[in-house]
PDB file of C-alpha atoms in Angstrom:
ATOM      1  CA  MET N 528     -24.181 -65.315  99.406  1.00 53.00           C
ATOM      2  CA  THR N 529     -24.189 -66.855  96.032  1.00 55.00           C
ATOM      3  CA  ALA N 530     -21.183 -67.337  93.807  1.00 53.00           C
ATOM      4  CA  ALA N 531     -22.382 -64.676  91.360  1.00 52.00           C
ATOM      5  CA  THR N 532     -22.683 -61.987  93.969  1.00 55.00           C
ATOM      6  CA  ALA N 533     -19.500 -62.951  95.825  1.00 57.00           C
ATOM      7  CA  ASN N 534     -17.304 -62.453  92.780  1.00 57.00           C
ATOM      8  CA  PRO N 535     -18.247 -59.340  90.785  1.00 56.00           C
ATOM      9  CA  GLN N 536     -16.140 -60.365  87.798  1.00 62.00           C
ATOM     10  CA  VAL N 537     -18.181 -63.439  87.128  1.00 56.00           C
ATOM     11  CA  ILE N 538     -20.884 -62.863  84.541  1.00 55.00           C
ATOM     12  CA  PRO N 539     -24.233 -63.901  86.017  1.00 57.00           C
ATOM     13  CA  ASN N 540     -25.916 -64.718  82.689  1.00 58.00           C
ATOM     14  CA  ALA N 541     -23.703 -66.637  80.277  1.00 54.00           C
ATOM     15  CA  ALA N 542     -26.175 -66.247  77.407  1.00 52.00           C
ATOM     16  CA  GLU N 543     -25.611 -62.496  77.169  1.00 53.00           C
ATOM     17  CA  ALA N 544     -21.806 -62.738  76.974  1.00 52.00           C
ATOM     18  CA  PRO N 545     -21.429 -63.746  73.279  1.00 57.00           C
ATOM     19  CA  VAL N 546     -23.809 -60.995  72.152  1.00 59.00           C
ATOM     20  CA  SER N 547     -21.800 -58.253  73.835  1.00 72.00           C
ATOM     21  CA  LEU N 548     -18.482 -59.523  72.371  1.00 73.00           C
ATOM     22  CA  GLU N 549     -19.929 -59.442  68.883  1.00 75.00           C
ATOM     23  CA  GLN N 550     -20.816 -55.808  69.306  1.00 78.00           C
ATOM     24  CA  LEU N 551     -17.173 -54.810  70.063  1.00 79.00           C
ATOM     25  CA  ARG N 552     -15.193 -53.247  67.236  1.00 81.00           C
ATOM     26  CA  ASP N 553     -11.464 -53.090  66.619  1.00 85.00           C
ATOM     27  CA  LEU N 554      -9.602 -50.118  67.957  1.00 86.00           C
ATOM     28  CA  GLN N 555      -9.896 -47.148  65.646  1.00 88.00           C
ATOM     29  CA  LEU N 556      -6.577 -45.318  65.227  1.00 89.00           C
ATOM     30  CA  PRO N 557      -6.735 -41.627  64.472  1.00 88.00           C
ATOM     31  CA  ASP N 558      -5.839 -40.447  60.988  1.00 87.00           C
ATOM     32  CA  ALA N 559      -2.158 -39.704  60.406  1.00 87.00           C
ATOM     33  CA  ILE N 560      -1.176 -36.110  60.973  1.00 84.00           C
ATOM     34  CA  GLY N 561      -0.762 -34.454  57.601  1.00 84.00           C
ATOM     35  CA  LEU N 562       1.908 -32.006  56.562  1.00 85.00           C
ATOM     36  CA  TRP N 563      -0.642 -29.439  55.532  1.00 86.00           C
ATOM     37  CA  PRO N 564      -1.668 -27.113  57.049  1.00 87.00           C
ATOM     38  CA  PRO N 565       1.447 -26.553  59.146  1.00 87.00           C
ATOM     39  CA  ALA N 566       1.265 -25.597  62.763  1.00 89.00           C
ATOM     40  CA  PRO N 567       1.359 -21.864  63.639  1.00 92.00           C
ATOM     41  CA  GLY N 568       4.978 -22.151  64.747  1.00 94.00           C
ATOM     42  CA  TRP N 569       6.028 -23.252  61.259  1.00 93.00           C
ATOM     43  CA  TRP N 570       4.124 -20.321  59.719  1.00 94.00           C
ATOM     44  CA  LEU N 571       5.972 -17.942  62.022  1.00 97.00           C
ATOM     45  CA  LEU N 572       9.311 -19.544  61.187  1.00 97.00           C
ATOM     46  CA  ALA N 573       8.566 -19.311  57.460  1.00 96.00           C
ATOM     47  CA  VAL N 574       7.688 -15.621  57.776  1.00 97.00           C
ATOM     48  CA  LEU N 575      10.871 -14.944  59.761  1.00 98.00           C
ATOM     49  CA  VAL N 576      13.073 -16.810  57.269  1.00 98.00           C
ATOM     50  CA  LEU N 577      11.431 -15.061  54.321  1.00 98.00           C
ATOM     51  CA  THR N 578      11.872 -11.673  56.002  1.00 98.00           C
ATOM     52  CA  LEU N 579      15.530 -12.459  56.720  1.00 98.00           C
ATOM     53  CA  LEU N 580      16.140 -13.509  53.115  1.00 98.00           C
ATOM     54  CA  ILE N 581      14.516 -10.344  51.755  1.00 98.00           C
ATOM     55  CA  TRP N 582      16.520  -8.162  54.159  1.00 98.00           C
ATOM     56  CA  LEU N 583      19.752  -9.953  53.237  1.00 98.00           C
ATOM     57  CA  GLY N 584      18.995  -9.603  49.517  1.00 98.00           C
ATOM     58  CA  ILE N 585      18.344  -5.874  49.859  1.00 98.00           C
ATOM     59  CA  LYS N 586      21.514  -5.415  51.904  1.00 97.00           C
ATOM     60  CA  LEU N 587      23.637  -7.285  49.346  1.00 97.00           C
ATOM     61  CA  TYR N 588      22.069  -5.340  46.489  1.00 97.00           C
ATOM     62  CA  ARG N 589      22.787  -2.018  48.184  1.00 96.00           C
ATOM     63  CA  GLN N 590      26.363  -3.028  48.962  1.00 93.00           C
ATOM     64  CA  ARG N 591      26.875  -4.064  45.365  1.00 94.00           C
ATOM     65  CA  GLN N 592      25.471  -0.719  44.192  1.00 94.00           C
ATOM     66  CA  ARG N 593      27.689   1.187  46.641  1.00 91.00           C
ATOM     67  CA  ASN N 594      30.779  -0.612  45.314  1.00 92.00           C
ATOM     68  CA  ARG N 595      29.869  -0.347  41.652  1.00 95.00           C
ATOM     69  CA  TYR N 596      32.266   2.549  41.217  1.00 94.00           C
ATOM     70  CA  ARG N 597      35.100   0.299  42.449  1.00 95.00           C
ATOM     71  CA  ARG N 598      34.381  -2.318  39.791  1.00 96.00           C
ATOM     72  CA  GLN N 599      34.203   0.354  37.110  1.00 96.00           C
ATOM     73  CA  ALA N 600      37.430   1.972  38.312  1.00 96.00           C
ATOM     74  CA  LEU N 601      39.256  -1.365  38.348  1.00 96.00           C
ATOM     75  CA  HIS N 602      38.024  -2.065  34.833  1.00 96.00           C
ATOM     76  CA  GLU N 603      39.219   1.366  33.692  1.00 96.00           C
ATOM     77  CA  LEU N 604      42.557   0.808  35.458  1.00 95.00           C
ATOM     78  CA  ALA N 605      43.049  -2.464  33.591  1.00 94.00           C
ATOM     79  CA  ARG N 606      42.275  -0.712  30.317  1.00 94.00           C
ATOM     80  CA  LEU N 607      44.679   2.094  31.195  1.00 92.00           C
ATOM     81  CA  GLY N 608      47.357  -0.448  32.080  1.00 88.00           C
ATOM     82  CA  GLN N 609      47.102  -2.020  28.625  1.00 89.00           C
ATOM     83  CA  SER N 610      47.408   1.296  26.789  1.00 85.00           C
ATOM     84  CA  ASP N 611      50.559   2.296  24.956  1.00 80.00           C
ATOM     85  CA  LEU N 612      50.696   5.589  26.856  1.00 78.00           C
ATOM     86  CA  LYS N 613      52.475   3.886  29.739  1.00 77.00           C
ATOM     87  CA  GLN N 614      55.719   3.579  27.770  1.00 79.00           C
ATOM     88  CA  GLN N 615      55.314   6.212  25.041  1.00 83.00           C
ATOM     89  CA  GLN N 616      53.883   9.126  27.027  1.00 85.00           C
ATOM     90  CA  PRO N 617      54.324   8.457  30.756  1.00 85.00           C
ATOM     91  CA  GLN N 618      53.337  12.013  31.709  1.00 85.00           C
ATOM     92  CA  GLN N 619      49.955  11.693  30.001  1.00 88.00           C
ATOM     93  CA  TRP N 620      49.527   8.197  31.482  1.00 88.00           C
ATOM     94  CA  LEU N 621      50.121   9.597  34.990  1.00 89.00           C
ATOM     95  CA  GLN N 622      47.556  12.312  34.325  1.00 90.00           C
ATOM     96  CA  GLN N 623      44.975   9.721  33.339  1.00 92.00           C
ATOM     97  CA  LEU N 624      45.833   7.584  36.383  1.00 93.00           C
ATOM     98  CA  ASN N 625      45.371  10.627  38.632  1.00 92.00           C
ATOM     99  CA  GLN N 626      42.045  11.404  36.965  1.00 93.00           C
ATOM    100  CA  LEU N 627      40.879   7.842  37.489  1.00 95.00           C
ATOM    101  CA  LEU N 628      41.806   7.934  41.187  1.00 95.00           C
ATOM    102  CA  ARG N 629      40.109  11.319  41.565  1.00 94.00           C
ATOM    103  CA  ARG N 630      36.874  10.049  39.944  1.00 95.00           C
ATOM    104  CA  ALA N 631      36.872   7.048  42.274  1.00 95.00           C
ATOM    105  CA  ALA N 632      37.526   9.313  45.264  1.00 95.00           C
ATOM    106  CA  LEU N 633      34.696  11.637  44.230  1.00 94.00           C
ATOM    107  CA  ALA N 634      32.345   8.645  44.115  1.00 93.00           C
ATOM    108  CA  ALA N 635      33.293   7.623  47.670  1.00 92.00           C
ATOM    109  CA  TYR N 636      33.861  10.933  49.462  1.00 93.00           C
ATOM    110  CA  PRO N 637      32.177  14.342  49.567  1.00 92.00           C
ATOM    111  CA  ALA N 638      33.238  16.533  46.652  1.00 91.00           C
ATOM    112  CA  ALA N 639      34.068  19.391  49.011  1.00 92.00           C
ATOM    113  CA  GLN N 640      36.673  17.179  50.640  1.00 91.00           C
ATOM    114  CA  VAL N 641      38.280  15.728  47.506  1.00 92.00           C
ATOM    115  CA  ALA N 642      37.900  18.294  44.710  1.00 91.00           C
ATOM    116  CA  PRO N 643      40.249  20.994  46.037  1.00 93.00           C
ATOM    117  CA  LEU N 644      43.108  18.577  46.731  1.00 92.00           C
ATOM    118  CA  SER N 645      46.231  18.603  44.584  1.00 90.00           C
ATOM    119  CA  GLY N 646      49.918  17.843  44.907  1.00 89.00           C
ATOM    120  CA  ALA N 647      51.104  16.585  48.274  1.00 90.00           C
ATOM    121  CA  ALA N 648      47.653  17.086  49.845  1.00 93.00           C
ATOM    122  CA  TRP N 649      46.166  14.737  47.225  1.00 93.00           C
ATOM    123  CA  VAL N 650      48.748  12.043  47.925  1.00 93.00           C
ATOM    124  CA  GLU N 651      48.248  12.500  51.688  1.00 94.00           C
ATOM    125  CA  PHE N 652      44.506  12.030  51.164  1.00 94.00           C
ATOM    126  CA  LEU N 653      45.171   8.801  49.257  1.00 94.00           C
ATOM    127  CA  TYR N 654      47.341   7.603  52.139  1.00 94.00           C
ATOM    128  CA  SER N 655      44.927   8.616  54.912  1.00 93.00           C
ATOM    129  CA  SER N 656      41.968   6.944  53.202  1.00 92.00           C
ATOM    130  CA  SER N 657      43.742   3.621  52.732  1.00 92.00           C
ATOM    131  CA  ARG N 658      46.825   3.521  54.969  1.00 91.00           C
ATOM    132  CA  LEU N 659      48.867   2.181  52.051  1.00 92.00           C
ATOM    133  CA  GLU N 660      52.512   3.035  52.737  1.00 92.00           C
ATOM    134  CA  GLY N 661      53.262   3.272  49.015  1.00 91.00           C
ATOM    135  CA  PHE N 662      51.750   6.758  49.006  1.00 91.00           C
ATOM    136  CA  ARG N 663      54.330   7.916  51.554  1.00 91.00           C
ATOM    137  CA  GLN N 664      57.219   6.651  49.430  1.00 90.00           C
ATOM    138  CA  PRO N 665      58.686   8.273  46.297  1.00 87.00           C
ATOM    139  CA  LEU N 666      56.425   6.054  44.198  1.00 86.00           C
ATOM    140  CA  GLY N 667      53.311   7.688  45.613  1.00 86.00           C
ATOM    141  CA  CYS N 668      54.860  11.150  45.461  1.00 85.00           C
ATOM    142  CA  SER N 669      55.289  10.732  41.716  1.00 86.00           C
ATOM    143  CA  LEU N 670      51.481  10.932  41.516  1.00 85.00           C
ATOM    144  CA  ALA N 671      51.707  14.479  42.839  1.00 83.00           C
ATOM    145  CA  SER N 672      54.497  15.786  40.610  1.00 82.00           C
ATOM    146  CA  GLY N 673      54.642  13.330  37.692  1.00 77.00           C
ATOM    147  CA  PRO N 674      51.769  14.756  35.646  1.00 76.00           C
ATOM    148  CA  TYR N 675      53.499  18.153  35.659  1.00 78.00           C
ATOM    149  CA  GLN N 676      57.178  17.173  35.414  1.00 79.00           C
ATOM    150  CA  PRO N 677      58.194  15.025  32.446  1.00 75.00           C
ATOM    151  CA  GLN N 678      61.393  13.804  34.115  1.00 76.00           C
ATOM    152  CA  THR N 679      59.508  12.525  37.196  1.00 73.00           C
ATOM    153  CA  ALA N 680      56.932  10.828  34.983  1.00 72.00           C
ATOM    154  CA  ALA N 681      59.637   9.063  32.974  1.00 73.00           C
ATOM    155  CA  GLU N 682      61.354   7.820  36.138  1.00 79.00           C
ATOM    156  CA  ALA N 683      58.148   6.552  37.787  1.00 80.00           C
ATOM    157  CA  ASP N 684      57.593   2.797  37.910  1.00 85.00           C
ATOM    158  CA  ALA N 685      54.332   2.532  35.979  1.00 86.00           C
ATOM    159  CA  GLU N 686      53.620  -1.087  36.960  1.00 90.00           C
ATOM    160  CA  ALA N 687      54.105  -0.394  40.661  1.00 90.00           C
ATOM    161  CA  LEU N 688      51.949   2.741  40.404  1.00 91.00           C
ATOM    162  CA  GLN N 689      49.214   0.767  38.694  1.00 92.00           C
ATOM    163  CA  GLN N 690      49.316  -1.872  41.434  1.00 94.00           C
ATOM    164  CA  LEU N 691      49.237   0.816  44.121  1.00 95.00           C
ATOM    165  CA  ALA N 692      46.246   2.477  42.448  1.00 95.00           C
ATOM    166  CA  GLY N 693      44.471  -0.899  42.242  1.00 96.00           C
ATOM    167  CA  GLN N 694      45.109  -1.519  45.940  1.00 96.00           C
ATOM    168  CA  TRP N 695      43.731   1.911  46.800  1.00 96.00           C
ATOM    169  CA  ILE N 696      40.587   1.337  44.735  1.00 95.00           C
ATOM    170  CA  ARG N 697      39.968  -1.997  46.476  1.00 95.00           C
ATOM    171  CA  GLN N 698      40.925  -1.002  50.037  1.00 92.00           C
ATOM    172  CA  HIS N 699      40.067   2.624  50.681  1.00 92.00           C
ATOM    173  CA  LYS N 700      37.496   3.360  53.328  1.00 87.00           C
ATOM    174  CA  GLN N 701      34.368   5.204  52.225  1.00 80.00           C
ATOM    175  CA  GLY N 702      33.118   8.261  54.060  1.00 73.00           C
ATOM    176  CA  VAL N 703      34.734  11.301  55.556  1.00 63.00           C
ATOM    177  CA  ILE N 704      38.462  11.238  56.342  1.00 67.00           C
ATOM    178  CA  ASP N 705      39.668  13.183  59.354  1.00 60.00           C
ATOM    179  CA  ALA N 706      42.442  15.632  58.654  1.00 53.00           C
ATOM    180  CA  ASP N 707      44.325  14.273  61.683  1.00 50.00           C
ATOM    181  CA  ALA N 708      44.126  10.646  60.591  1.00 45.00           C
TER     182      ALA N 708
END
């Protein structure tokens, strides 16, 4: 056995070796992965995020529209609180406050439930829709009798009534109120 056949790693013809090395090229690295087009998973994530954002925007818009009457009522309450009627004609001021609360209630509840209410039933409705204890106290009861009795209107604390009305506008629950609640 010759030395060339005994060791397979030995090149039998040394003249061919430099030619084959010249034909070798450097390693070719693949092109860098670009950011575009994204993989299908990123497309799916983008669609999901966009859908979520649209849904959230619609939900916020609808909530804002549902509560528009609250903002308008609070604005009207602030205007009513700055009027001179509070001190000069408390009976008329109480009538306007009651009208404002009734308009806000009609925007939030079925008219058949709110429209026929008056007196103690009206004040009880205000309490049951908000659970504000002020409507169970003499302050809240002045809403029922004050517009019709000048002495009650004069004795009513207008600032406290205005604050109570503002709390009701902000806190009342929309929908149908159970008679038992």
